[in-house]
Coordinates of N, CA and C and ligand atoms in Angstrom, one line a residue:
A29 N -23.4 88.1 -57.1 CA -22.3 88.3 -58.1 C -21.0 88.2 -57.3
S30 N -20.0 87.8 -58.0 CA -18.6 87.6 -57.4 C -18.0 89.0 -57.2
P31 N -17.1 89.1 -56.3 CA -16.5 90.4 -56.0 C -15.9 91.1 -57.3
L32 N -15.3 90.3 -58.1 CA -14.7 90.8 -59.4 C -15.8 91.4 -60.3
E33 N -16.9 90.6 -60.4 CA -18.1 91.1 -61.2 C -18.6 92.4 -60.7
V34 N -18.7 92.5 -59.3 CA -19.2 93.7 -58.7 C -18.3 94.9 -59.0
L35 N -17.0 94.7 -59.0 CA -16.1 95.8 -59.3 C -16.2 96.2 -60.7
Y36 N -16.2 95.2 -61.6 CA -16.3 95.5 -63.0 C -17.6 96.3 -63.3
Q37 N -18.7 95.9 -62.7 CA -19.9 96.7 -63.0 C -19.9 98.1 -62.4
A38 N -19.1 98.2 -61.2 CA -19.0 99.5 -60.6 C -18.3 100.5 -61.5
V39 N -17.2 100.0 -62.2 CA -16.5 100.8 -63.1 C -17.4 101.2 -64.3
L40 N -18.1 100.2 -64.8 CA -19.0 100.5 -65.9 C -20.0 101.6 -65.6
S41 N -20.6 101.5 -64.3 CA -21.6 102.5 -64.0 C -21.0 103.7 -63.3
G42 N -19.7 103.8 -63.2 CA -19.1 105.0 -62.6 C -19.5 105.2 -61.1
D43 N -19.6 104.1 -60.4 CA -20.1 104.1 -59.0 C -19.0 104.5 -58.0
K44 N -18.6 105.8 -58.1 CA -17.4 106.2 -57.3 C -17.8 106.3 -55.8
D45 N -19.1 106.3 -55.5 CA -19.4 106.4 -54.0 C -19.2 105.1 -53.3
N46 N -19.4 104.0 -54.1 CA -19.4 102.7 -53.4 C -18.1 101.9 -53.7
I47 N -17.3 102.4 -54.6 CA -16.2 101.5 -55.1 C -15.2 101.2 -54.0
I48 N -15.0 102.1 -53.1 CA -14.0 101.8 -52.0 C -14.5 100.6 -51.1
S49 N -15.8 100.7 -50.8 CA -16.3 99.6 -50.0 C -16.3 98.3 -50.7
Y50 N -16.6 98.3 -52.0 CA -16.5 97.0 -52.8 C -15.0 96.5 -52.8
I51 N -14.1 97.4 -52.9 CA -12.7 97.0 -52.9 C -12.3 96.4 -51.6
D52 N -12.7 97.1 -50.5 CA -12.5 96.6 -49.2 C -13.0 95.1 -49.0
Q53 N -14.2 95.0 -49.5 CA -14.9 93.6 -49.4 C -14.1 92.6 -50.2
A54 N -13.6 92.9 -51.4 CA -12.9 92.0 -52.2 C -11.6 91.6 -51.6
L55 N -10.9 92.7 -51.0 CA -9.6 92.4 -50.3 C -9.8 91.5 -49.1
A56 N -10.9 91.8 -48.4 CA -11.2 91.0 -47.2 C -11.5 89.5 -47.5
Q57 N -12.0 89.3 -48.8 CA -12.2 87.9 -49.2 C -10.9 87.3 -49.7
G58 N -9.8 88.0 -49.6 CA -8.6 87.3 -50.0 C -8.1 87.6 -51.4
L59 N -8.8 88.4 -52.1 CA -8.3 88.7 -53.5 C -7.2 89.7 -53.3
N60 N -6.2 89.7 -54.2 CA -5.1 90.7 -54.1 C -5.3 91.8 -55.1
A61 N -4.5 92.9 -54.8 CA -4.7 94.2 -55.5 C -4.5 94.0 -57.0
M62 N -3.5 93.3 -57.3 CA -3.1 93.2 -58.8 C -4.3 92.4 -59.5
E63 N -4.8 91.4 -58.8 CA -5.9 90.6 -59.4 C -7.1 91.6 -59.6
L64 N -7.4 92.4 -58.7 CA -8.5 93.3 -58.8 C -8.4 94.2 -60.0
L65 N -7.1 94.7 -60.2 CA -6.9 95.6 -61.3 C -7.0 94.8 -62.6
D66 N -6.3 93.7 -62.7 CA -6.2 92.9 -64.0 C -7.5 92.2 -64.4
K67 N -8.2 91.8 -63.4 CA -9.4 91.0 -63.7 C -10.7 91.7 -63.7
A68 N -10.7 92.9 -63.0 CA -12.0 93.6 -62.9 C -11.9 95.1 -63.4
L69 N -11.0 95.8 -62.7 CA -11.0 97.3 -62.9 C -10.5 97.7 -64.3
I70 N -9.4 97.1 -64.8 CA -8.9 97.4 -66.1 C -9.9 96.9 -67.2
P71 N -10.3 95.7 -67.1 CA -11.3 95.3 -68.1 C -12.6 96.2 -68.1
G72 N -12.9 96.6 -66.9 CA -14.1 97.5 -66.8 C -13.9 98.8 -67.6
I73 N -12.7 99.5 -67.3 CA -12.4 100.8 -67.9 C -12.2 100.6 -69.5
E74 N -11.7 99.4 -69.8 CA -11.5 99.2 -71.3 C -12.9 99.1 -72.0
E75 N -13.8 98.4 -71.3 CA -15.2 98.3 -71.8 C -15.8 99.7 -72.0
V76 N -15.6 100.5 -70.9 CA -16.1 101.9 -71.0 C -15.5 102.6 -72.2
G77 N -14.2 102.4 -72.5 CA -13.6 103.0 -73.6 C -14.2 102.5 -74.9
R78 N -14.5 101.2 -74.9 CA -15.1 100.6 -76.2 C -16.5 101.2 -76.4
R79 N -17.3 101.3 -75.3 CA -18.6 101.9 -75.5 C -18.6 103.4 -75.9
Y80 N -17.6 104.1 -75.3 CA -17.5 105.5 -75.7 C -17.1 105.6 -77.1
G81 N -16.2 104.7 -77.6 CA -15.7 104.7 -79.0 C -16.9 104.4 -79.9
E82 N -17.8 103.5 -79.5 CA -18.9 103.2 -80.4 C -20.0 104.1 -80.3
G83 N -20.0 105.0 -79.3 CA -21.1 106.0 -79.2 C -22.3 105.6 -78.3
T84 N -22.1 104.5 -77.5 CA -23.2 104.2 -76.6 C -23.0 104.8 -75.2
Y85 N -21.7 105.2 -74.9 CA -21.4 106.0 -73.7 C -21.0 107.4 -74.1
F86 N -21.2 108.3 -73.3 CA -20.9 109.7 -73.6 C -19.9 110.2 -72.6
L87 N -19.4 111.5 -72.8 CA -18.4 112.1 -72.0 C -18.7 112.0 -70.4
P88 N -19.9 112.3 -70.0 CA -20.1 112.2 -68.5 C -19.8 110.8 -68.0
Q89 N -20.2 109.8 -68.7 CA -20.0 108.4 -68.3 C -18.5 108.1 -68.3
L90 N -17.8 108.6 -69.3 CA -16.4 108.3 -69.4 C -15.7 109.0 -68.2
M91 N -16.1 110.2 -67.8 CA -15.5 110.9 -66.7 C -15.8 110.2 -65.4
M92 N -17.0 109.8 -65.2 CA -17.4 109.1 -63.9 C -16.6 107.8 -63.8
A93 N -16.5 107.1 -64.9 CA -15.7 105.8 -64.8 C -14.3 106.1 -64.6
G94 N -13.7 107.2 -65.2 CA -12.3 107.6 -65.0 C -12.1 107.9 -63.5
E95 N -13.0 108.6 -62.9 CA -12.9 109.0 -61.5 C -13.0 107.8 -60.6
T96 N -13.9 106.9 -61.0 CA -14.0 105.6 -60.2 C -12.7 104.8 -60.2
M97 N -12.1 104.8 -61.4 CA -10.8 104.1 -61.6 C -9.7 104.7 -60.7
T98 N -9.7 106.1 -60.8 CA -8.6 106.8 -60.1 C -8.8 106.6 -58.6
K99 N -10.0 106.6 -58.1 CA -10.3 106.3 -56.7 C -9.9 104.9 -56.3
S100 N -10.2 104.0 -57.1 CA -9.8 102.6 -56.9 C -8.3 102.5 -56.7
F101 N -7.6 103.1 -57.7 CA -6.2 103.0 -57.7 C -5.6 103.6 -56.4
E102 N -6.1 104.7 -56.0 CA -5.6 105.3 -54.8 C -5.7 104.4 -53.6
R103 N -6.9 103.7 -53.6 CA -7.1 102.7 -52.5 C -6.1 101.6 -52.6
L104 N -5.8 101.1 -53.8 CA -5.0 100.0 -54.0 C -3.5 100.3 -53.9
R105 N -3.1 101.5 -54.2 CA -1.7 101.9 -54.3 C -0.9 101.3 -53.1
P106 N -1.3 101.6 -51.8 CA -0.5 101.1 -50.7 C -0.5 99.5 -50.7
E107 N -1.5 98.9 -51.2 CA -1.6 97.4 -51.2 C -0.5 96.9 -52.2
L108 N -0.3 97.7 -53.3 CA 0.6 97.3 -54.3 C 2.0 97.5 -54.0
A109 N 2.2 98.6 -53.2 CA 3.6 99.0 -52.9 C 4.4 98.0 -52.1
K110 N 5.6 97.7 -52.6 CA 6.5 96.9 -51.8 C 7.8 97.7 -51.5
N111 N 8.6 97.1 -50.7 CA 9.9 97.9 -50.3 C 11.1 97.2 -50.8
P112 N 11.5 97.4 -52.1 CA 12.6 96.7 -52.6 C 13.9 97.1 -51.9
T113 N 14.8 96.2 -51.9 CA 16.0 96.4 -51.2 C 17.1 97.0 -52.1
K114 N 17.1 96.6 -53.4 CA 18.2 97.1 -54.2 C 17.7 98.1 -55.3
R115 N 18.5 99.1 -55.5 CA 18.2 100.1 -56.5 C 18.8 99.7 -57.8
V116 N 17.9 99.7 -58.8 CA 18.4 99.3 -60.1 C 18.5 100.4 -61.2
G117 N 17.9 101.5 -60.9 CA 18.0 102.6 -61.8 C 17.0 103.7 -61.6
T118 N 17.1 104.8 -62.3 CA 16.2 105.9 -62.2 C 15.4 106.1 -63.5
V119 N 14.1 106.3 -63.3 CA 13.2 106.5 -64.4 C 12.5 107.8 -64.2
V120 N 12.5 108.7 -65.2 CA 11.7 109.8 -65.3 C 10.4 109.5 -66.1
L121 N 9.3 109.6 -65.4 CA 8.1 109.0 -66.1 C 7.0 110.2 -66.2
A122 N 6.3 110.2 -67.4 CA 5.3 111.2 -67.6 C 4.3 110.8 -68.6
T123 N 3.1 111.3 -68.5 CA 2.1 111.3 -69.6 C 2.4 112.5 -70.4
V124 N 2.5 112.4 -71.7 CA 2.9 113.4 -72.6 C 2.0 114.7 -72.6
K125 N 2.5 115.7 -73.1 CA 1.8 117.0 -73.2 C 0.4 116.8 -73.9
G126 N -0.6 117.5 -73.4 CA -1.9 117.5 -74.0 C -2.7 116.3 -73.6
D127 N -2.1 115.4 -72.8 CA -2.8 114.1 -72.5 C -3.0 114.0 -71.0
V128 N -4.2 113.9 -70.5 CA -4.4 113.8 -69.1 C -4.7 112.4 -68.6
H129 N -4.6 111.4 -69.4 CA -4.8 110.0 -69.0 C -3.6 109.6 -68.2
D130 N -3.9 109.3 -66.9 CA -2.7 108.9 -66.1 C -2.9 107.6 -65.3
I131 N -4.1 106.9 -65.5 CA -4.3 105.7 -64.7 C -3.3 104.6 -65.0
G132 N -3.0 104.4 -66.3 CA -2.1 103.4 -66.7 C -0.6 103.8 -66.3
K133 N -0.3 105.0 -66.5 CA 1.0 105.5 -66.1 C 1.2 105.3 -64.6
N134 N 0.2 105.6 -63.8 CA 0.3 105.4 -62.3 C 0.6 104.0 -61.9
I135 N 0.0 103.1 -62.6 CA 0.2 101.6 -62.4 C 1.6 101.3 -62.7
V136 N 2.1 101.8 -63.9 CA 3.5 101.5 -64.3 C 4.4 102.1 -63.2
S137 N 4.1 103.3 -62.7 CA 4.9 103.9 -61.7 C 5.1 103.1 -60.5
V138 N 4.0 102.6 -59.9 CA 4.1 101.8 -58.7 C 4.9 100.5 -59.0
M139 N 4.6 99.9 -60.1 CA 5.3 98.6 -60.5 C 6.8 98.8 -60.6
L140 N 7.2 99.9 -61.2 CA 8.7 100.1 -61.4 C 9.3 100.4 -60.0
A141 N 8.6 101.1 -59.2 CA 9.1 101.4 -57.8 C 9.3 100.1 -57.1
N142 N 8.3 99.2 -57.2 CA 8.3 98.0 -56.5 C 9.5 97.1 -56.9
H143 N 10.0 97.3 -58.1 CA 11.1 96.5 -58.6 C 12.5 97.3 -58.5
G144 N 12.5 98.3 -57.6 CA 13.8 98.9 -57.3 C 14.2 100.1 -58.1
F145 N 13.3 100.6 -59.0 CA 13.6 101.8 -59.7 C 13.2 103.0 -58.9
E146 N 14.1 104.0 -58.9 CA 13.6 105.3 -58.4 C 12.8 106.0 -59.5
V147 N 11.6 106.3 -59.1 CA 10.7 106.8 -60.2 C 10.4 108.3 -59.9
I148 N 10.8 109.1 -60.8 CA 10.5 110.6 -60.8 C 9.3 110.7 -61.6
D149 N 8.1 110.7 -61.0 CA 6.8 110.8 -61.7 C 6.4 112.2 -61.9
L150 N 6.5 112.7 -63.1 CA 6.2 114.1 -63.4 C 4.7 114.3 -63.6
G151 N 3.9 113.3 -63.6 CA 2.5 113.5 -63.7 C 2.0 113.4 -65.1
K152 N 0.9 114.1 -65.4 CA 0.3 114.1 -66.7 C 0.4 115.4 -67.4
N153 N 0.1 115.5 -68.7 CA 0.2 116.7 -69.5 C 1.5 117.4 -69.2
V154 N 2.6 116.7 -69.4 CA 3.9 117.2 -69.1 C 4.6 117.7 -70.4
D155 N 5.1 118.9 -70.3 CA 5.8 119.5 -71.4 C 7.1 118.7 -71.8
N156 N 7.3 118.6 -73.1 CA 8.5 117.9 -73.5 C 9.8 118.3 -72.8
E157 N 10.0 119.6 -72.8 CA 11.2 120.2 -72.2 C 11.3 119.9 -70.7
E158 N 10.2 119.8 -70.1 CA 10.2 119.5 -68.6 C 10.7 118.1 -68.4
V159 N 10.3 117.2 -69.3 CA 10.8 115.8 -69.2 C 12.3 115.8 -69.4
I160 N 12.8 116.5 -70.4 CA 14.2 116.6 -70.7 C 15.0 117.1 -69.5
K161 N 14.4 118.2 -68.9 CA 15.1 118.9 -67.8 C 15.2 117.9 -66.6
A162 N 14.1 117.2 -66.3 CA 14.1 116.3 -65.2 C 15.1 115.1 -65.4
A163 N 15.2 114.7 -66.7 CA 16.1 113.6 -67.0 C 17.5 114.0 -66.8
R164 N 17.8 115.2 -67.1 CA 19.2 115.7 -66.9 C 19.5 115.9 -65.4
E165 N 18.5 116.5 -64.7 CA 18.7 116.8 -63.3 C 18.9 115.5 -62.5
H166 N 18.1 114.5 -62.8 CA 18.2 113.3 -62.0 C 19.1 112.2 -62.6
R167 N 19.8 112.6 -63.7 CA 20.6 111.7 -64.4 C 19.9 110.3 -64.6
A168 N 18.7 110.5 -65.2 CA 17.8 109.3 -65.4 C 18.5 108.3 -66.4
D169 N 18.3 107.0 -66.0 CA 18.7 106.0 -66.9 C 17.7 105.8 -68.0
I170 N 16.4 106.1 -67.7 CA 15.3 105.9 -68.6 C 14.3 107.0 -68.5
I171 N 13.9 107.4 -69.7 CA 12.7 108.3 -69.7 C 11.5 107.4 -70.2
G172 N 10.4 107.4 -69.4 CA 9.3 106.6 -69.7 C 8.1 107.5 -70.1
L173 N 7.6 107.4 -71.3 CA 6.5 108.2 -71.8 C 5.2 107.4 -72.0
S174 N 4.1 108.0 -71.5 CA 2.8 107.3 -71.7 C 2.0 108.3 -72.6
A175 N 1.3 107.7 -73.5 CA 0.3 108.5 -74.3 C -0.9 107.6 -74.6
L176 N -2.1 108.2 -74.5 CA -3.3 107.4 -74.7 C -4.0 107.8 -76.0
M177 N -3.5 108.9 -76.6 CA -4.3 109.4 -77.7 C -3.3 109.5 -78.9
T178 N -3.9 109.3 -80.1 CA -3.1 109.4 -81.3 C -2.7 110.8 -81.6
T179 N -3.4 111.8 -81.0 CA -3.1 113.2 -81.2 C -1.9 113.6 -80.2
T180 N -1.7 112.9 -79.2 CA -0.6 113.3 -78.2 C 0.6 112.4 -78.3
M181 N 0.5 111.2 -78.9 CA 1.7 110.4 -78.9 C 2.8 111.0 -79.8
V182 N 2.4 112.0 -80.6 CA 3.4 112.6 -81.5 C 4.4 113.4 -80.8
H183 N 4.2 113.6 -79.5 CA 5.3 114.3 -78.7 C 6.4 113.3 -78.4
M184 N 6.2 112.1 -78.5 CA 7.2 111.1 -78.2 C 8.5 111.2 -79.0
P185 N 8.3 111.3 -80.4 CA 9.5 111.5 -81.2 C 10.2 112.8 -80.9
T186 N 9.5 113.8 -80.5 CA 10.2 115.1 -80.2 C 11.1 114.9 -79.0
V187 N 10.6 114.2 -78.0 CA 11.5 114.0 -76.8 C 12.7 113.1 -77.2
I188 N 12.5 112.1 -78.0 CA 13.6 111.2 -78.4 C 14.6 112.1 -79.2
K189 N 14.1 112.9 -80.1 CA 15.0 113.8 -80.8 C 15.9 114.7 -79.9
R190 N 15.3 115.2 -78.9 CA 16.0 116.1 -77.9 C 17.1 115.3 -77.2
V191 N 16.7 114.0 -76.8 CA 17.7 113.2 -76.1 C 18.9 113.0 -76.9
K192 N 18.7 112.7 -78.2 CA 19.8 112.5 -79.1 C 20.6 113.8 -79.4
E193 N 19.9 114.9 -79.6 CA 20.5 116.2 -79.8 C 21.5 116.5 -78.7
L194 N 21.0 116.3 -77.4 CA 21.7 116.7 -76.3 C 22.8 115.6 -75.9
G195 N 22.7 114.5 -76.5 CA 23.6 113.4 -76.3 C 23.4 112.8 -74.9
L196 N 22.2 112.8 -74.4 CA 21.9 112.3 -73.0 C 22.1 110.8 -73.0
N197 N 22.7 110.3 -71.9 CA 22.9 108.9 -71.8 C 21.7 108.2 -71.1
C198 N 20.6 108.2 -71.9 CA 19.3 107.9 -71.3 C 18.5 107.2 -72.4
K199 N 17.9 106.0 -72.0 CA 17.0 105.3 -72.9 C 15.6 105.9 -72.9
V200 N 14.8 105.7 -73.9 CA 13.4 106.1 -73.9 C 12.5 104.9 -74.1
M201 N 11.6 104.7 -73.2 CA 10.6 103.6 -73.4 C 9.2 104.3 -73.4
V202 N 8.4 103.7 -74.3 CA 7.1 104.3 -74.5 C 6.0 103.2 -74.3
G203 N 4.8 103.7 -74.0 CA 3.6 102.9 -73.8 C 2.3 103.7 -73.7
G204 N 1.2 103.0 -73.4 CA -0.1 103.6 -73.4 C -0.9 103.1 -74.5
A205 N -2.2 103.2 -74.4 CA -3.1 102.5 -75.3 C -3.0 102.9 -76.8
A206 N -2.6 104.2 -77.0 CA -2.5 104.6 -78.4 C -1.2 104.1 -79.1
V207 N -0.2 103.7 -78.3 CA 1.1 103.4 -78.8 C 1.2 101.9 -79.2
T208 N 1.9 101.6 -80.3 CA 2.1 100.2 -80.7 C 3.6 100.0 -80.8
A209 N 4.0 98.7 -80.8 CA 5.4 98.3 -81.0 C 5.9 98.9 -82.3
Q210 N 5.1 98.8 -83.3 CA 5.4 99.4 -84.6 C 5.8 100.9 -84.5
Y211 N 4.9 101.6 -83.8 CA 5.1 103.1 -83.7 C 6.4 103.3 -82.9
A212 N 6.6 102.6 -81.9 CA 7.8 102.8 -81.1 C 9.0 102.6 -81.9
K213 N 9.0 101.6 -82.8 CA 10.1 101.3 -83.7 C 10.3 102.5 -84.7
E214 N 9.2 102.9 -85.2 CA 9.3 104.0 -86.2 C 9.9 105.3 -85.7
I215 N 9.6 105.6 -84.4 CA 10.1 106.9 -83.9 C 11.5 106.7 -83.2
G216 N 12.0 105.5 -83.2 CA 13.3 105.2 -82.6 C 13.4 105.2 -81.1
A217 N 12.3 104.7 -80.5 CA 12.3 104.5 -79.1 C 13.1 103.3 -78.8
D218 N 13.7 103.2 -77.5 CA 14.5 102.0 -77.2 C 13.6 100.9 -76.8
G219 N 12.3 101.1 -76.5 CA 11.5 100.0 -76.2 C 10.0 100.4 -76.0
Y220 N 9.2 99.4 -76.1 CA 7.7 99.5 -76.0 C 7.2 98.4 -75.0
A221 N 6.3 98.8 -74.2 CA 5.7 97.8 -73.3 C 4.2 97.9 -73.4
Q222 N 3.6 96.8 -73.4 CA 2.1 96.7 -73.6 C 1.4 96.9 -72.2
D223 N 2.0 96.4 -71.1 CA 1.4 96.6 -69.8 C 2.4 96.8 -68.8
A224 N 2.0 96.9 -67.5 CA 2.9 97.3 -66.4 C 4.0 96.2 -66.2
V225 N 3.6 95.0 -66.3 CA 4.5 93.9 -66.1 C 5.6 93.9 -67.1
E226 N 5.2 94.0 -68.4 CA 6.1 94.2 -69.5 C 7.0 95.4 -69.3
A227 N 6.4 96.5 -68.8 CA 7.2 97.7 -68.6 C 8.4 97.5 -67.6
V228 N 8.1 96.7 -66.5 CA 9.2 96.4 -65.6 C 10.3 95.5 -66.3
R229 N 9.8 94.5 -67.0 CA 10.8 93.6 -67.7 C 11.7 94.4 -68.6
L230 N 11.0 95.3 -69.4 CA 11.7 96.1 -70.4 C 12.7 97.1 -69.7
A231 N 12.2 97.7 -68.6 CA 13.1 98.7 -67.9 C 14.3 98.0 -67.4
K232 N 14.2 96.8 -66.8 CA 15.3 96.1 -66.3 C 16.3 95.7 -67.4
E233 N 15.7 95.4 -68.6 CA 16.6 95.1 -69.7 C 17.3 96.3 -70.2
L234 N 16.7 97.4 -70.2 CA 17.3 98.7 -70.6 C 18.5 99.2 -69.7
V235 N 18.4 98.9 -68.4 CA 19.5 99.3 -67.6 C 20.5 98.2 -67.4
G236 N 20.1 97.0 -67.8 CA 20.9 95.8 -67.6 C 22.3 95.7 -68.3
Ligands
B1M306 CO1 -10.2 109.3 -72.6 N1 -9.8 108.6 -74.4 N2 -10.5 111.1 -73.3 N3 -10.5 109.7 -70.8 N4 -10.1 107.4 -72.2 C1 -9.4 107.2 -74.6 C2 -7.9 107.1 -74.5 C3 -10.1 106.8 -76.0 C4 -9.3 105.7 -76.7 C5 -11.5 106.5 -75.8 C6 -12.2 106.1 -77.1 O1 -12.5 107.0 -77.9 N5 -12.6 104.9 -77.3 C7 -10.0 108.2 -76.7 C8 -8.7 108.5 -77.5 C9 -8.9 108.4 -79.0 C10 -7.7 108.6 -79.8 O2 -6.6 108.8 -79.4 N6 -7.9 108.6 -81.1 C11 -10.2 109.2 -75.5 C12 -10.7 110.5 -75.7 C13 -11.1 110.9 -77.1 C14 -10.7 111.4 -74.6 C15 -11.1 112.9 -74.6 C16 -10.7 113.7 -75.8 C17 -12.7 113.0 -74.5 C18 -13.3 114.3 -74.6 O3 -13.0 115.2 -73.8 N7 -14.1 114.5 -75.6 C19 -10.5 113.4 -73.3 C20 -9.1 113.9 -73.5 C21 -8.5 114.6 -72.4 C22 -7.0 114.9 -72.6 O4 -6.2 114.0 -72.4 N8 -6.7 116.0 -73.2 C23 -10.5 112.2 -72.5 C24 -10.7 112.2 -71.1 C25 -10.7 111.0 -70.3 C26 -11.0 111.0 -68.8 C27 -10.4 112.2 -68.1 C28 -12.5 111.1 -68.6 C29 -10.5 109.6 -68.4 C30 -9.1 109.6 -67.9 C31 -8.9 109.7 -66.4 C32 -7.5 109.5 -65.9 O5 -6.6 108.9 -66.6 N9 -7.2 110.1 -64.8 C33 -10.5 108.9 -69.7 C34 -10.5 107.4 -69.8 C35 -10.7 106.7 -68.5 C36 -10.3 106.8 -71.1 C37 -10.3 105.2 -71.4 C38 -11.7 104.8 -71.3 C39 -9.5 104.4 -70.4 C40 -8.0 104.7 -70.2 C41 -7.4 103.9 -69.1 O6 -7.3 104.4 -68.0 N10 -7.2 102.6 -69.3 C42 -9.6 105.2 -72.8 C43 -10.0 104.0 -73.6 C44 -8.9 103.0 -73.8 O7 -7.8 103.2 -73.5 N11 -9.2 101.9 -74.4 C45 -9.9 106.6 -73.3 C46 -6.7 101.7 -68.3 C47 -5.2 101.7 -68.1 C48 -4.8 100.8 -67.1 O8 -4.7 101.4 -69.4 O9 -3.6 103.7 -69.8 O10 -3.5 101.9 -71.5 P1 -3.5 102.2 -70.1 O11 -2.2 101.7 -69.4 C49 -1.7 100.4 -69.5 C50 -0.8 100.1 -70.7 O12 -1.1 100.9 -71.9 C51 0.6 100.3 -70.2 O13 0.5 99.8 -68.9 C52 -0.8 100.2 -68.3 C53 -1.2 99.1 -67.4 O14 -1.5 97.9 -68.0 N12 1.2 101.6 -70.2 C54 2.5 101.7 -70.3 C55 0.7 102.8 -70.0 N13 1.6 103.7 -70.0 C56 2.8 103.1 -70.2 C57 4.1 103.6 -70.3 C58 5.1 102.7 -70.5 C59 4.9 101.3 -70.6 C60 3.6 100.8 -70.5 O15 6.4 103.0 -70.5 C61 6.8 104.3 -70.1

């Protein structure tokens, strides 16, 4: 099997014990970190989500796959990181309250940092007011919110409302699997991005 196929299967089977060595092998063969994410690891975790959704995978498998993904990303993080020379803006980034999905948010975080943004990454399951507090403290140009669940994305409009109430000079961008461009528009977000590359493009536009 190709290194990409091996990685894809390792995510599907939640093979967290071997994933690092598979990644090392793939990197040694000249594949780059972004390729591994886009062509193997993300498709793998998406397939896990599909199977979980249809009821052929259960919570333990979802968790094992999630851990395998997190481990992979920690291995790839230094490979992805660049040292940008110019600072283009500050982003306060968080996965919303009640939501512990942070794999996608972490990818967005690294990509924004690579493109010159100072990223204040508050982590996952972050309280709305904590986001607002950090945005004020760091004079953020952008608040970036990630939500993976229909039950948690409802915190996004609350944060947007607070930004408006307080008159903060700060844009709000949203993303994550549960969120759509349509929803972003409905709640009055300043932008929506479907993936990490889009997120960088959007963030640059918002500070531009
Ligand atoms: Co959960 N989970 N999960 N899960 N999980 C989903 C989201 C789900 C869709 C699966 C399903 O049913 N098919 C479903 C939600 C259903 C819904 O909302 N209606 C679900 C559920 C139900 C749950 C639990 C409730 C399960 C349970 O306990 N019974 C539970 C909830 C816990 C909680 O949050 N309170 C739960 C738990 C977990 C794990 C912990 C096991 C694990 C997460 C591990 C972790 O993140 N550290 C997990 C996983 C792995 C998933 C799926 C399979 C994969 C998510 C992922 O990492 N995708 C997911 C299925 C799916 O999404 N299709 C699912 C890969 C990642 C790269 O994509 O995060 O979308 P994503 O990020 C992308 C873009 O969206 C974008 O860029 C990223 C890179 O391309 N992006 C942004 C993301 N944030 C952005 C922000 C931006 C811009 C772009 O601007 C700021």
